[in-house]
Coordinates of C-alpha atoms and ligand atoms in Angstrom, one line a residue:
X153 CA 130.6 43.2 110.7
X154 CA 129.7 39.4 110.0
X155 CA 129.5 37.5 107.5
X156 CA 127.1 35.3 106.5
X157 CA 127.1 32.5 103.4
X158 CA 124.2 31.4 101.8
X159 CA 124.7 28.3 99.5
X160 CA 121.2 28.7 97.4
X161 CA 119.6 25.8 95.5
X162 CA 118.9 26.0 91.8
X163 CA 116.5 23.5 89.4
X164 CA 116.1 24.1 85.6
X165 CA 116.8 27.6 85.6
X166 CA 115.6 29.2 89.0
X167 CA 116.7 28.7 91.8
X168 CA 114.5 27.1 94.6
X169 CA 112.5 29.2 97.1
X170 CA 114.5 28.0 100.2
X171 CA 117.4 30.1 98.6
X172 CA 115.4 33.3 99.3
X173 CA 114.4 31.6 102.9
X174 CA 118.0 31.1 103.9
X175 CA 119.0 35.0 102.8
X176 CA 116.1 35.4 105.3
X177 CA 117.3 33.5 107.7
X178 CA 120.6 34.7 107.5
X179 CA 119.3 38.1 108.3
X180 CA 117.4 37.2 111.1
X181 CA 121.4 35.8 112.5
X182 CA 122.4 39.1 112.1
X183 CA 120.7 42.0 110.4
X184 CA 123.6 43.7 110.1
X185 CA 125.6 41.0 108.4
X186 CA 127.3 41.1 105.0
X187 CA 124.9 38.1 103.0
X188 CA 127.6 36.0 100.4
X189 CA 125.1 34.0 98.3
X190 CA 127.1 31.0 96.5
X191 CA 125.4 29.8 93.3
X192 CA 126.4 26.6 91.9
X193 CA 126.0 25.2 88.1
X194 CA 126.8 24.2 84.8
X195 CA 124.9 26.6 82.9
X196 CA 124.9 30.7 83.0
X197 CA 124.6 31.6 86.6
X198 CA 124.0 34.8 86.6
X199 CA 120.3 35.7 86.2
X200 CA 120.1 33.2 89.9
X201 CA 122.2 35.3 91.1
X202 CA 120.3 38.7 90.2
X203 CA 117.3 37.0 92.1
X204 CA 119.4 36.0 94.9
X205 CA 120.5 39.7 95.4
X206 CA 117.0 41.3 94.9
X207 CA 116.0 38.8 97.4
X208 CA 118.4 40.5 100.3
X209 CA 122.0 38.9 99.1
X210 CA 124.7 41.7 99.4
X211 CA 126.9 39.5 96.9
X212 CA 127.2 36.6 95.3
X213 CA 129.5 34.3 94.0
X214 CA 128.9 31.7 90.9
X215 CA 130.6 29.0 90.5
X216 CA 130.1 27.2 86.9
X217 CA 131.4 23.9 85.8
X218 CA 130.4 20.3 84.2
X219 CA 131.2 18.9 87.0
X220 CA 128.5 20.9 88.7
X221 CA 125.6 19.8 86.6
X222 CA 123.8 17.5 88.8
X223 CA 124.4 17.2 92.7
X224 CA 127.2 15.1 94.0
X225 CA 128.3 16.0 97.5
X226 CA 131.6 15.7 96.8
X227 CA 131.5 18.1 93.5
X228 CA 129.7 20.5 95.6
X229 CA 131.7 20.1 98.6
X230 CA 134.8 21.1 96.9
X231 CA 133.2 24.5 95.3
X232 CA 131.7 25.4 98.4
X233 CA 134.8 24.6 100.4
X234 CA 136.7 26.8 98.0
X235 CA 134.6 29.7 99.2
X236 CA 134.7 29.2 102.7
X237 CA 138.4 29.0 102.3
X238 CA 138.3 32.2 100.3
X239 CA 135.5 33.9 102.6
X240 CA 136.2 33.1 105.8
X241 CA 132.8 33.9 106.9
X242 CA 131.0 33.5 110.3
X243 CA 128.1 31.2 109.3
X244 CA 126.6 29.3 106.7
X245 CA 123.1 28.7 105.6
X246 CA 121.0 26.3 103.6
X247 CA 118.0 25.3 103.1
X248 CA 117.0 21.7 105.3
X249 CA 116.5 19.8 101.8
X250 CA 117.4 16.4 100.3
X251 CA 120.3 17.9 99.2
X252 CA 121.2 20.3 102.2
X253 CA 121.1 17.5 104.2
X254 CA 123.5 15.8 102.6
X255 CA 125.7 18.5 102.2
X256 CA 125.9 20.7 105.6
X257 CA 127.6 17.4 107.7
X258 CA 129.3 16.5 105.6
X259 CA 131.2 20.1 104.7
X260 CA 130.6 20.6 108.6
X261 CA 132.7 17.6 109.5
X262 CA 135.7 18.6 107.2
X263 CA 135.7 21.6 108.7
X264 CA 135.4 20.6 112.2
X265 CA 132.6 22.6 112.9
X266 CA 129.1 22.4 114.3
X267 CA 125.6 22.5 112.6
X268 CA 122.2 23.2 113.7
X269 CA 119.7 21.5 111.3
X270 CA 116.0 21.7 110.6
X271 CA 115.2 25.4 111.9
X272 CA 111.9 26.7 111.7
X273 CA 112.6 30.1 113.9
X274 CA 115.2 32.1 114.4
X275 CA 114.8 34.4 117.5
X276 CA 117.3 37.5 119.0
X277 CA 118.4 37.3 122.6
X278 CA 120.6 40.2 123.2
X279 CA 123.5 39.7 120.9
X280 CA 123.0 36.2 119.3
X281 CA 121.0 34.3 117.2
X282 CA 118.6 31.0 118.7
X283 CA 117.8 28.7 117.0
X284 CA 114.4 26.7 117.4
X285 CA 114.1 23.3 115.6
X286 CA 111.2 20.9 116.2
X287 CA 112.3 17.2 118.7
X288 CA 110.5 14.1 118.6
X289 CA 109.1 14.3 115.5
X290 CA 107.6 17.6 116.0
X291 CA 106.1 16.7 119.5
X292 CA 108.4 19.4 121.2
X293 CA 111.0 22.3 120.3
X294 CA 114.4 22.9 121.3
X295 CA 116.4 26.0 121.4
X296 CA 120.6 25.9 120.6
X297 CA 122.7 28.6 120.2
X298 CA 126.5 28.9 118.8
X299 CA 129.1 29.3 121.4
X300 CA 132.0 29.5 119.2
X301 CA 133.3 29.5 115.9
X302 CA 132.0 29.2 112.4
X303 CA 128.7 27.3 112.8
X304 CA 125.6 25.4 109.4
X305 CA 122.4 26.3 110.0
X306 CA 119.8 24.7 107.7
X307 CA 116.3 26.2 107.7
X308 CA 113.2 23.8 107.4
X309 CA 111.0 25.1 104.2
X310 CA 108.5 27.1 104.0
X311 CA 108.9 28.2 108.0
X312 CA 110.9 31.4 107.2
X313 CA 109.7 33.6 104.8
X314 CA 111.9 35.5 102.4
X315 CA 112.0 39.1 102.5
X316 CA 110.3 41.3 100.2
X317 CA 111.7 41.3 96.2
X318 CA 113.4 44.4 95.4
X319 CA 114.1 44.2 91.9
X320 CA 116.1 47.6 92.4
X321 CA 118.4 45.8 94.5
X322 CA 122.1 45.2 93.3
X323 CA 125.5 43.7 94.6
X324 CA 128.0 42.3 93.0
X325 CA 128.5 38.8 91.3
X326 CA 131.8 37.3 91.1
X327 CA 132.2 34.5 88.6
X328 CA 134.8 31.5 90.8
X329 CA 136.8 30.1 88.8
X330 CA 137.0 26.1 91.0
X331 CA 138.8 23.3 89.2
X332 CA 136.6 20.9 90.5
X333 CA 138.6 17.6 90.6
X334 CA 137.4 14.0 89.3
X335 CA 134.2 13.1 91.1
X336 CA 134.7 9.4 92.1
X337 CA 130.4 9.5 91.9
X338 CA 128.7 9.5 88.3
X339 CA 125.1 10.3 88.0
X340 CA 123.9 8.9 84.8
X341 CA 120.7 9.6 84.7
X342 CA 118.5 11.5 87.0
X343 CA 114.7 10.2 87.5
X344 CA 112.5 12.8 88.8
X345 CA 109.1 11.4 90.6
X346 CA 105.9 12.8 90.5
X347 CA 107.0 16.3 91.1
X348 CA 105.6 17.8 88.1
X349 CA 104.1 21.6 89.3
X350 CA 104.8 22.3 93.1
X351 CA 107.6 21.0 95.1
X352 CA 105.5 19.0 98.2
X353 CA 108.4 19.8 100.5
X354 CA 107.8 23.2 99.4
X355 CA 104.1 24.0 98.8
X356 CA 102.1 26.8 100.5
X357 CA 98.9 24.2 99.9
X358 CA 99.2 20.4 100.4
X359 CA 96.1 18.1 99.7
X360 CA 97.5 14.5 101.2
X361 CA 95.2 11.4 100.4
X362 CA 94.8 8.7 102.8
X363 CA 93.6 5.0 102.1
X364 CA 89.9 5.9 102.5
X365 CA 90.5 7.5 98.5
X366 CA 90.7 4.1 97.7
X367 CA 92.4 3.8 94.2
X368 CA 95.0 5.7 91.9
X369 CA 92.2 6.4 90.5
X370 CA 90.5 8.3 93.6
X371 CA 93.6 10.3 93.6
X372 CA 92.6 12.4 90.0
X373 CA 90.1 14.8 92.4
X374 CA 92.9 15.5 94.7
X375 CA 95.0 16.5 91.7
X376 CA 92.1 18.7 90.5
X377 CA 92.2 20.5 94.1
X378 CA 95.5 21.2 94.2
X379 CA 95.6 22.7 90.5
X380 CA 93.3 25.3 91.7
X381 CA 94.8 25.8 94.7
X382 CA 98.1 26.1 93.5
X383 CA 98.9 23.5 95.9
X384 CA 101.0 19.8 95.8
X385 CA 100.0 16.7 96.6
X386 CA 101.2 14.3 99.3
X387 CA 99.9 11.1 100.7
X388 CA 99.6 9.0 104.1
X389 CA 102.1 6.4 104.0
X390 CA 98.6 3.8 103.8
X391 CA 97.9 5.2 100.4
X392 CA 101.5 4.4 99.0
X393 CA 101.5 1.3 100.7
X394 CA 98.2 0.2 98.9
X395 CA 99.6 1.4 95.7
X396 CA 97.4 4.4 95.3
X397 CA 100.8 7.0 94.5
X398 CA 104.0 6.5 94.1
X399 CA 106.2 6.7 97.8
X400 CA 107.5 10.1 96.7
X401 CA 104.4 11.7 98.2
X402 CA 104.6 10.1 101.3
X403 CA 104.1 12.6 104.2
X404 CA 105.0 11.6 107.6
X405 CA 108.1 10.0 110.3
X406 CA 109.4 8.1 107.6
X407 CA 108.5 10.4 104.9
X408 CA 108.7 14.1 103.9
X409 CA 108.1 16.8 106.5
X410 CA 106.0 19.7 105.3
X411 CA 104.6 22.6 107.1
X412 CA 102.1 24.7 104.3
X413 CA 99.9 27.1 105.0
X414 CA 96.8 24.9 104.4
X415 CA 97.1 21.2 104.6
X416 CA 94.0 18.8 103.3
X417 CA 93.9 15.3 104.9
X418 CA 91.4 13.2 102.6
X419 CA 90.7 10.2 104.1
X420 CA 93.5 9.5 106.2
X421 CA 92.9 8.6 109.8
X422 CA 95.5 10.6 111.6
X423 CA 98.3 7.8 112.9
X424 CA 100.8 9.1 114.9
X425 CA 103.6 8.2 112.2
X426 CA 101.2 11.0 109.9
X427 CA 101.2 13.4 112.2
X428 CA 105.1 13.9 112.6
X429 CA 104.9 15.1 109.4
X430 CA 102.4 17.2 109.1
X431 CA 101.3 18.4 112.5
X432 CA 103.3 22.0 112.4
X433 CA 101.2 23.0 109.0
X434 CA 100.0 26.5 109.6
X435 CA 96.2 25.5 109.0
X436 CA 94.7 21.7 108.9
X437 CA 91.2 20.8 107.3
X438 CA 90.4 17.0 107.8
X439 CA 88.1 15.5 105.4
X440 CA 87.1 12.3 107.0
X441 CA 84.0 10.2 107.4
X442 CA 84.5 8.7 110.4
X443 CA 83.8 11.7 113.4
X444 CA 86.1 9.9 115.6
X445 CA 89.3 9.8 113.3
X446 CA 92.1 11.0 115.3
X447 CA 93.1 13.5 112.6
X448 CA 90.2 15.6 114.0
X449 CA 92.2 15.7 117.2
X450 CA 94.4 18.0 115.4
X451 CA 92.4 19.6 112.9
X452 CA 91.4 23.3 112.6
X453 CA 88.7 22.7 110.9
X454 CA 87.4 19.2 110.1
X455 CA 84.3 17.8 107.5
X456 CA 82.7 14.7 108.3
X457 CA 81.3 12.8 104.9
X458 CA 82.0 10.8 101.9
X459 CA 85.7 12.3 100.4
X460 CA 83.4 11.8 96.8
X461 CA 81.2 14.1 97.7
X462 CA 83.1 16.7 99.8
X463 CA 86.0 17.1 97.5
X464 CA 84.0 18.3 93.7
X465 CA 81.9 20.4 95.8
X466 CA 84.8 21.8 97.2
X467 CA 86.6 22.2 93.6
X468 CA 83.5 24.0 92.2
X469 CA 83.2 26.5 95.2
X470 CA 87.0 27.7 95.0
X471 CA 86.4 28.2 91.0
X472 CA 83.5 30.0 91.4
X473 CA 85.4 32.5 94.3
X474 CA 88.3 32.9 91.6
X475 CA 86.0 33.5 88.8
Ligands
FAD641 P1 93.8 4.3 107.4 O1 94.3 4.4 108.8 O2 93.3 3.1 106.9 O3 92.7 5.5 107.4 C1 91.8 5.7 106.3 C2 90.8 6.7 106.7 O4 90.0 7.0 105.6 C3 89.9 6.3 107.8 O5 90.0 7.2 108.9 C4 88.5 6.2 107.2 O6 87.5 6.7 108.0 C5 88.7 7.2 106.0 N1 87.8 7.0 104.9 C6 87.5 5.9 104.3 N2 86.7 6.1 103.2 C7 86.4 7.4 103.2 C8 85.6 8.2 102.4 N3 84.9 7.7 101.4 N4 85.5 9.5 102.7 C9 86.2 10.1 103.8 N5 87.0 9.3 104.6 C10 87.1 8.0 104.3 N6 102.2 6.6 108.0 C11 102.3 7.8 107.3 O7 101.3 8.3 106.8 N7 103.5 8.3 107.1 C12 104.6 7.8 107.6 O8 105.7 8.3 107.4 C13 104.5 6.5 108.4 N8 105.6 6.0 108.9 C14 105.5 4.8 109.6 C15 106.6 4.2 110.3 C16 106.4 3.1 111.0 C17 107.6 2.5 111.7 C18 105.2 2.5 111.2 C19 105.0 1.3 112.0 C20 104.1 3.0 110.5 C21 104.2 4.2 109.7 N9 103.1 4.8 109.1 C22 103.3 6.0 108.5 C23 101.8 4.1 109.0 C24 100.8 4.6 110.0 O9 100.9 3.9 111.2 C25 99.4 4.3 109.4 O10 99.2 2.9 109.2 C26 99.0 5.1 108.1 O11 99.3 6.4 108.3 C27 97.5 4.9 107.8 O12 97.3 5.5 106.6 P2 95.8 6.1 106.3 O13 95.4 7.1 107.4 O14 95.8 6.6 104.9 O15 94.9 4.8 106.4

């Protein structure tokens, strides 16, 4: 039997959704595989790793120190090292996030390994695992496969959905004891931008404002949206430019990728540099009042009018549904 590692992500308290995705994903690799979640922290880990198990981990191991408190690759390399070392497993998964990236090459080049970043699908041929990540800023897939040895895999959010909670679930937790040595990087302070409520990189709903919403200002209906939609919002790279939101919500090449369920483009034109990263969203809706925007082009679903207008009508119709 394999054996699979899964290093999940935690923020005040809970661990990120992306951990559940990459227990997933590590299933999909092998359904028969032992799952080894590895929690990492500086407060009581335990409760994450509970989740982590009802979530499809077999076990999991916690590893809790100061040193742990906020991410440095080099703290979190050494306590995830110490658990490959310990482990030995086949394969390693993590979710494809700021910090993930970060991480994976990093550990994957110490260990003289390969890694396979940015999966959205997971497919079985015969006995192994392929791997299908988008090319060319989501213009094409390719398909890789491991050939040998111990391979990092990280999964692209909101692409592979956890399995089903089963609070009845249990394995067991290890507490690690890692002497995590002096960190030659200090954080000092950690500034978090505009991501009060949903994580955009993570958001089943993503309302992105272009430049035709015109001001800061302009942006408050978006918000409104997204509240009851439970969604996030984003922006074209034009809106951040003009100062409208902060760059934070900048969807595109040379900003976050995201791939939701429902995306709403307000007011944004549809550039090419857009589109890489947004075009792989499950559904689009384009809001725009110009019928020969090229975000139609890709739109499943596209209004032509004044954003104003279009956007508090659309507010009071989803309240009155929920009501
Ligand atoms: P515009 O192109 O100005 O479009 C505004 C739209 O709003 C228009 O279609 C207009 O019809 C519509 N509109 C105006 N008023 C209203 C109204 N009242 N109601 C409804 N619709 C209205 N861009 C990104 O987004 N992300 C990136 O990561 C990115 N990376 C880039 C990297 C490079 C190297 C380069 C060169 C460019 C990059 N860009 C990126 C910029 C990109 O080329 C476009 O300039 C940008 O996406 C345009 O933003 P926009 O659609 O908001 O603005």
């Amino acid at each position: 039997m394999s054996k699979l590692l899964v290093i999940a992500e935690g923020r005040d308290g809970t661990l990120r959704n992306v951990s559940y995705e990459a227990v997933a994903a590590a299933k999909a690799i092998d359904n028969e595989a032992e799952i080894v979640g590895i929690v990492l922290g500086n407060e009581a880990l335990d409760e994450q790793a509970q989740e982590l198990i009802h979530y499809g981990a077999d076990r999991v191991v916690t590893i809790k120190s100061d040193k742990l408190e906020t991410y440095t690759s080099e703290g979190y390399g050494q306590a995830v090292l110490a658990v490959v070392n310990e482990e030995s497993p086949d394969g390693i998964v993590m979710g494809h996030t700021s910090i993930g990236k970060d991480l994976t090459p990093k550990l994957a080049a110490k260990l003289d390994t390969g890694l396979i970043s940015d999966v959205v699908e997971i497919e079985q041929t015969g006995d192994r695992a392929e791997f299908i990540r988008p090319i060319y800023s989501g213009k094409a897939f390719e398909k890789k496969i491991i050939t040998d040895g111990l391979g990092f895999v990280t999964i692209r959010p909101n692409n592979i959905p956890p399995l089903e909670h089963d609070a009845s679930r249990s394995g067991e937790v290890t507490a690690k004891d890692v002497e995590v040595a002096d960190i030659r990087t200090i954080v000092k302070e950690v500034v978090r931008k505009a991501s009060e409520g949903v994580d955009l990189s993570e958001a089943n709903v993503v309302i992105a404002g272009g430049r035709g919403v015109k001001s800061a200002d302009g942006f408050k209906p978006l918000y409104e949206l997204a509240d009851v939609l439970g969604g996030a919002v984003g922006a074209s790279r034009g809106a951040c430019d003009a100062d409208y939101c902060d760059y934070s919500l900048q969807i595109g090449q040379t900003g976050k990728v995201v791939t939701p369920d429902l995306y709403i483009a307000v007011g944004i034109s549809g550039a090419i540099q857009h589109l890489a990263g947004m075009s792989n969203s499950k559904v689009i809706v384009a809001i725009n009042k110009d019928p020969e925007a090229n975000i139609f082009n890709i739109a499943d679903y596209g209004i032509v009018g004044d954003l104003f207008e279009i956007i508090p009508l659309l507010i009071e119709e989803i309240k009155a549904i929920k009501a």
